[in-house]
Coordinates of C-alpha atoms in Angstrom, one line a residue:
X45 CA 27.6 -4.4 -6.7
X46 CA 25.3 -6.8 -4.7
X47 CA 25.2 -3.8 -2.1
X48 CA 23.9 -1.5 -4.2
X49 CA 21.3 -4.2 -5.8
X50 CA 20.4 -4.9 -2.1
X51 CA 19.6 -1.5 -1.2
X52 CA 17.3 -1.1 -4.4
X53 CA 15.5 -4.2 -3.8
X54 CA 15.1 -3.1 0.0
X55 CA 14.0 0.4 -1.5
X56 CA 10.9 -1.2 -4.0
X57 CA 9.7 -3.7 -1.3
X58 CA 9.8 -0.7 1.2
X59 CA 7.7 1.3 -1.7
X60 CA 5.3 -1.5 -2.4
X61 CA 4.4 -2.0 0.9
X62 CA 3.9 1.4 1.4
X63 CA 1.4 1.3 -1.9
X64 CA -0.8 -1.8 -0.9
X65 CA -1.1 -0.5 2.7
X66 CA -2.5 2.8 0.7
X67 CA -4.5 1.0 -1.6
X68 CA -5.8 -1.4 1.1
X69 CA -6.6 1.6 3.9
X70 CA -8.6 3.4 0.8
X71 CA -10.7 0.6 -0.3
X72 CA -11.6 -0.2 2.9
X73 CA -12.7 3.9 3.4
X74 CA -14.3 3.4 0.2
X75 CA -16.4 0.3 1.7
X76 CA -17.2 2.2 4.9
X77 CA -18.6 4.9 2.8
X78 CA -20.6 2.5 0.6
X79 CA -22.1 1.2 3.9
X80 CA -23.0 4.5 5.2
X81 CA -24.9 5.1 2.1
X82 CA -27.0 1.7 2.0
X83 CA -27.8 2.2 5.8

């Protein structure tokens, strides 16, 4: 049982890192975009 929860919980955090790295690498494209278009 506590393998199985283990892998799951390994799974998400795998996921959710994956998600904020995203997130994080487009808001930061978004920003060097909003620069470009100031300059």
């Amino acid at each position: 049982m506590f393998g199985k929860n283990k892998i799951l919980v390994l799974t998400l955090g795998t996921v959710l890192v994956f998600v904020i790295y995203f997130l994080s690498k487009n808001a930061v494209l978004q920003k060097s975009v909003d620069d470009l278009a100031t300059d």
